[in-house]
Tab-separated table of C-alpha atoms in Angstrom:
chain	number	residue	atom	x	y	z
D	1	MET	CA	146.797	179.670	171.977
D	2	TYR	CA	149.531	182.202	170.648
D	3	GLY	CA	151.209	184.223	173.237
D	4	LEU	CA	148.902	183.778	176.142
D	5	ALA	CA	151.134	184.922	178.919
D	6	GLU	CA	152.153	188.071	176.945
D	7	HIS	CA	148.675	189.068	176.123
D	8	ILE	CA	147.823	188.613	179.772
D	9	GLU	CA	150.624	190.906	180.652
D	10	ARG	CA	149.789	193.625	178.189
D	11	PHE	CA	146.262	193.523	179.299
D	12	ARG	CA	147.239	194.008	182.973
D	13	LYS	CA	149.448	196.856	182.064
D	14	SER	CA	146.665	198.375	180.079
D	15	ALA	CA	144.246	197.966	182.976
D	16	GLU	CA	146.970	199.461	185.235
D	17	GLU	CA	147.211	202.510	182.944
D	18	ALA	CA	143.381	202.844	183.328
D	19	LEU	CA	143.552	202.500	187.180
D	20	LEU	CA	141.640	199.214	187.263
D	21	ALA	CA	142.419	196.298	189.454
D	22	LEU	CA	142.230	192.952	187.625
D	23	PRO	CA	141.689	189.449	188.805
D	24	SER	CA	144.714	187.340	189.270
D	25	ASP	CA	146.345	185.717	186.176
D	26	ALA	CA	145.006	182.228	187.220
D	27	GLU	CA	141.451	183.509	187.168
D	28	ILE	CA	141.956	185.230	183.870
D	29	ARG	CA	143.202	182.000	182.251
D	30	ALA	CA	140.297	180.086	183.864
D	31	GLY	CA	137.899	182.394	182.288
D	32	ILE	CA	139.613	182.085	178.776
D	33	ARG	CA	139.725	178.453	179.176
D	34	GLU	CA	135.928	178.205	179.958
D	35	VAL	CA	135.201	180.505	176.906
D	36	LEU	CA	137.340	178.249	174.723
D	37	ARG	CA	135.569	174.989	176.109
D	38	ARG	CA	132.337	176.406	174.862
D	39	CYS	CA	133.758	177.114	171.607
D	40	ARG	CA	134.251	173.454	170.738
D	41	GLY	CA	133.496	172.841	167.118
D	42	ARG	CA	135.274	175.905	165.811
D	43	THR	CA	138.867	175.460	164.641
D	44	PHE	CA	139.713	179.250	165.288
D	45	VAL	CA	138.387	182.090	167.314
D	46	ARG	CA	139.386	185.617	168.510
D	47	VAL	CA	139.311	185.678	172.464
D	48	ARG	CA	138.468	189.155	173.698
D	49	MET	CA	139.006	190.482	177.279
D	50	LEU	CA	137.153	193.421	178.519
D	51	ALA	CA	137.789	195.474	181.864
D	52	TYR	CA	135.327	198.016	183.107
D	53	GLY	CA	134.836	200.133	186.596
D	54	THR	CA	132.174	198.854	188.727
D	55	GLY	CA	132.790	201.144	191.583
D	56	GLU	CA	130.295	203.820	192.251
D	57	ASP	CA	132.845	206.525	192.800
D	58	ILE	CA	134.918	207.434	189.692
D	59	GLY	CA	138.199	207.006	191.542
D	60	SER	CA	137.463	203.523	192.487
D	61	ARG	CA	139.889	201.018	191.004
D	62	ARG	CA	137.343	198.063	191.423
D	63	ALA	CA	136.672	196.469	188.103
D	64	SER	CA	134.684	193.479	186.348
D	65	LEU	CA	136.241	191.424	183.650
D	66	SER	CA	134.455	189.827	180.695
D	67	VAL	CA	135.742	187.319	178.384
D	68	PHE	CA	134.336	186.348	175.076
D	69	ALA	CA	134.957	184.866	171.843
D	70	LEU	CA	134.207	185.984	168.304
D	71	PRO	CA	134.612	184.101	164.894
D	72	VAL	CA	137.763	185.050	162.947
D	73	ALA	CA	135.937	184.525	159.546
D	74	GLY	CA	135.001	187.751	157.972
D	75	TYR	CA	137.059	190.054	160.384
D	76	ALA	CA	139.390	191.346	157.555
D	77	SER	CA	140.571	190.537	154.066
D	78	ALA	CA	143.011	187.531	153.761
D	79	ALA	CA	144.957	189.721	151.103
D	80	PRO	CA	144.188	193.547	152.141
D	81	ARG	CA	144.213	196.372	149.831
D	82	LEU	CA	146.206	199.264	151.529
D	83	MET	CA	146.052	202.903	151.077
D	84	THR	CA	148.128	205.585	152.917
D	85	ALA	CA	146.164	207.675	155.393
D	86	LYS	CA	145.436	211.127	154.255
D	87	THR	CA	145.776	212.410	157.913
D	88	VAL	CA	148.554	211.724	160.405
D	89	ARG	CA	148.360	210.211	163.938
D	90	ARG	CA	150.765	211.539	166.542
D	91	ALA	CA	153.451	209.301	167.653
D	92	GLU	CA	152.846	210.309	171.139
D	93	GLY	CA	149.163	210.713	172.002
D	94	GLU	CA	147.253	211.751	174.977
D	95	LEU	CA	146.751	208.117	176.017
D	96	PRO	CA	149.557	205.600	176.541
D	97	ARG	CA	149.878	203.371	173.323
D	98	ALA	CA	149.627	200.227	175.540
D	99	LEU	CA	146.087	201.301	176.571
D	100	LYS	CA	143.541	199.847	174.406
D	101	SER	CA	140.439	202.076	175.404
D	102	PRO	CA	136.907	202.595	173.605
D	103	SER	CA	138.280	205.815	172.272
D	104	THR	CA	141.103	203.765	170.499
D	105	TYR	CA	138.549	201.606	168.967
D	106	LEU	CA	136.317	204.499	167.780
D	107	ARG	CA	139.365	205.907	165.930
D	108	VAL	CA	140.066	202.347	164.318
D	109	ARG	CA	136.242	202.177	163.274
D	110	ARG	CA	136.461	205.496	161.698
D	111	ASP	CA	139.769	204.725	159.829
D	112	VAL	CA	138.383	201.538	158.501
D	113	VAL	CA	135.164	202.951	157.237
D	114	ALA	CA	137.258	205.600	155.307
D	115	ALA	CA	139.280	202.996	153.834
D	116	ARG	CA	136.596	200.992	152.696
D	117	GLU	CA	134.642	204.124	151.409
D	118	ALA	CA	137.706	204.828	149.173
D	119	GLY	CA	137.765	201.264	147.796
D	120	TYR	CA	140.474	199.752	150.014
D	121	ASP	CA	140.469	197.502	153.062
D	122	ASP	CA	142.929	199.069	155.460
D	123	LEU	CA	145.154	202.192	156.105
D	124	VAL	CA	148.750	202.620	156.433
D	125	VAL	CA	148.886	205.131	159.369
D	126	LEU	CA	151.801	207.801	159.278
D	127	ASN	CA	152.947	209.690	162.193
D	128	GLU	CA	153.752	213.565	162.141
D	129	HIS	CA	157.114	212.886	160.814
D	130	GLN	CA	155.715	211.204	157.796
D	131	ARG	CA	156.939	207.864	158.924
D	132	VAL	CA	154.937	204.484	159.221
D	133	SER	CA	153.437	203.938	162.588
D	134	GLU	CA	150.984	201.024	161.740
D	135	ALA	CA	147.781	199.868	160.131
D	136	THR	CA	144.575	200.646	161.861
D	137	ARG	CA	144.413	197.267	163.560
D	138	SER	CA	147.687	195.607	163.072
D	139	ASN	CA	151.311	196.261	163.124
D	140	ILE	CA	153.284	196.701	159.723
D	141	VAL	CA	156.440	194.461	158.775
D	142	MET	CA	158.105	195.515	155.515
D	143	VAL	CA	160.076	192.898	153.450
D	144	LYS	CA	162.895	194.496	151.684
D	145	ASP	CA	166.244	193.177	150.455
D	146	GLY	CA	165.899	189.774	152.128
D	147	SER	CA	165.231	191.292	155.741
D	148	LEU	CA	162.112	192.102	157.644
D	149	CYS	CA	161.923	195.667	159.091
D	150	THR	CA	159.290	197.359	161.425
D	151	PRO	CA	158.868	200.672	163.094
D	152	PRO	CA	159.882	200.857	166.716
D	153	LEU	CA	157.188	201.759	169.358
D	154	ASN	CA	158.304	205.412	169.576
D	155	GLU	CA	156.857	205.689	166.019
D	156	GLY	CA	153.425	205.315	167.350
D	157	ALA	CA	153.053	201.568	167.006
D	158	LEU	CA	151.254	199.290	169.308
D	159	PRO	CA	153.536	196.741	171.225
D	160	GLY	CA	152.143	193.862	169.120
D	161	ILE	CA	152.411	190.331	170.456
D	162	THR	CA	151.983	188.651	166.988
D	163	LYS	CA	154.803	190.843	165.681
D	164	ARG	CA	156.882	189.681	168.619
D	165	ILE	CA	156.285	186.084	167.956
D	166	LEU	CA	157.032	186.738	164.057
D	167	ARG	CA	160.347	188.141	165.154
D	168	ARG	CA	161.214	184.924	167.271
D	169	LEU	CA	160.311	182.828	164.294
D	170	ALA	CA	162.360	184.888	162.071
D	171	ALA	CA	165.386	184.662	164.430
D	172	GLU	CA	164.936	180.868	164.577
D	173	ASP	CA	165.168	180.680	160.784
D	174	GLY	CA	167.989	183.070	160.669
D	175	ILE	CA	166.075	186.008	158.813
D	176	PRO	CA	167.419	189.433	159.418
D	177	TRP	CA	165.028	191.654	161.499
D	178	GLU	CA	165.426	195.472	161.757
D	179	GLU	CA	163.402	197.642	164.073
D	180	ARG	CA	163.829	201.275	162.677
D	181	PRO	CA	161.834	204.197	161.422
D	182	ILE	CA	160.458	203.773	158.158
D	183	HIS	CA	159.735	206.788	155.842
D	184	ARG	CA	156.624	206.707	153.801
D	185	GLU	CA	158.865	206.828	150.470
D	186	GLU	CA	160.602	203.404	151.507
D	187	LEU	CA	157.215	201.848	150.961
D	188	GLU	CA	157.325	202.467	147.213
D	189	HIS	CA	160.465	200.011	147.132
D	190	ALA	CA	159.252	197.503	149.509
D	191	GLU	CA	158.982	194.044	148.194
D	192	ALA	CA	155.996	193.323	150.386
D	193	LEU	CA	154.290	194.348	153.408
D	194	LEU	CA	153.069	191.937	156.234
D	195	LEU	CA	150.305	192.879	158.732
D	196	THR	CA	150.373	191.295	162.218
D	197	SER	CA	147.874	191.039	164.873
D	198	SER	CA	146.212	188.582	167.225
D	199	SER	CA	142.973	188.662	165.159
D	200	LEU	CA	144.706	188.556	161.660
D	201	GLY	CA	147.612	186.357	162.443
D	202	VAL	CA	150.110	187.256	159.714
D	203	VAL	CA	148.923	188.254	156.238
D	204	VAL	CA	150.387	189.639	153.107
D	205	ALA	CA	149.041	192.751	151.639
D	206	ASP	CA	147.870	192.718	148.108
D	207	SER	CA	148.730	196.300	147.296
D	208	LEU	CA	149.441	200.064	148.407
D	209	ASP	CA	147.823	202.911	146.783
D	210	GLY	CA	146.832	200.793	144.014
D	211	ARG	CA	150.074	199.324	143.299
D	212	ARG	CA	150.084	195.462	143.553
D	213	PHE	CA	152.956	193.594	145.026
D	214	ALA	CA	154.747	190.843	143.092
D	215	PRO	CA	154.548	187.473	144.958
D	216	SER	CA	157.222	187.408	147.669
D	217	PRO	CA	158.847	184.142	148.675
D	218	LEU	CA	160.001	185.516	151.942
D	219	ALA	CA	156.598	187.110	152.890
D	220	GLU	CA	154.745	184.006	152.086
D	221	ARG	CA	157.309	181.870	153.991
D	222	MET	CA	156.800	183.957	157.084
D	223	GLN	CA	152.979	183.756	156.745
D	224	ARG	CA	153.172	179.842	156.376
D	225	ARG	CA	155.611	179.598	159.509
D	226	TYR	CA	153.157	181.349	161.822
D	227	THR	CA	149.934	179.783	160.639
D	228	ARG	CA	151.288	176.281	160.664
D	229	LEU	CA	153.115	176.618	163.902
D	230	PRO	CA	150.298	174.863	166.083
D	231	GLY	CA	150.098	172.075	163.789
D	232	GLU	CA	153.927	171.662	163.191
D	233	HIS	CA	155.309	172.582	166.424
D	234	PRO	CA	152.633	172.347	169.097
D	235	ASP	CA	155.109	172.511	171.975
D	236	HIS	CA	156.649	175.703	170.825
D	237	GLU	CA	157.276	178.339	173.449
D	238	CYS	CA	154.963	180.806	171.718
D	239	LEU	CA	151.879	178.372	172.220
D	240	THR	CA	149.879	177.438	175.151
D	241	SER	CA	147.523	174.824	175.437
D	242	LEU	CA	144.648	175.184	178.122
D	243	HIS	CA	142.734	171.940	177.635
D	244	GLY	CA	145.417	169.327	177.992
D	245	GLU	CA	144.615	168.629	174.273
D	246	SER	CA	147.020	169.051	171.161
D	247	ALA	CA	147.346	172.761	170.507
D	248	SER	CA	146.316	172.040	166.922
D	249	SER	CA	142.667	170.947	168.063
D	250	LEU	CA	141.282	174.324	168.978
D	251	GLU	CA	143.255	177.715	168.256
D	252	GLY	CA	142.640	180.910	169.945
D	253	ALA	CA	143.944	184.331	169.293
D	254	LEU	CA	143.870	187.087	171.845
């Protein structure tokens, strides 16, 4: 699995923001292990965790945890056609960005439907400063002048684990990485755009607002680097095997 410890840590922080008490990390890992055991025969699945309050009183912190898996196939386009969102999303909303809540997913669903009705696959979301925040379900990494650039968290981006892993891989390969604000006009001069999330992995965008990107060796290299990691470097620090098997035999994304 990619970034298991980091995903559990982020999930726990999200639950703390929601005032929910989770079981121990060991119990969570055991639940994930059992779900993956039942997924034998599939080469790649999305693992999802859902915490919800079970106390009778609204102020109770007692919670239950559900762990389940979904297929990756059909989740999203492998080469998404992007459009710039017409509306802005405030960099600092009412809820913490680390909190993944039903209201967050409702907004994502509405944004994705709007993009598809307009003939695209996903949106590039801008904040109130007309700077890039993220896509609807993923972080954005811009390829420009031989380096990788992504918006910082204070621009409204989710603290993505996959993006963090990609940054480690870039550092290992000596590829420059910048974390800074990206104005929407910069996207017009981007060599390529990468979308990163645990469900998508790392994908190279096909186009933005109808402008197709030319093939980018650097973007394609980083996509391959991430995708082939379990097979080529199964003992990499970003991977965790829960079965005592080779990490390449069954992959999971949180």
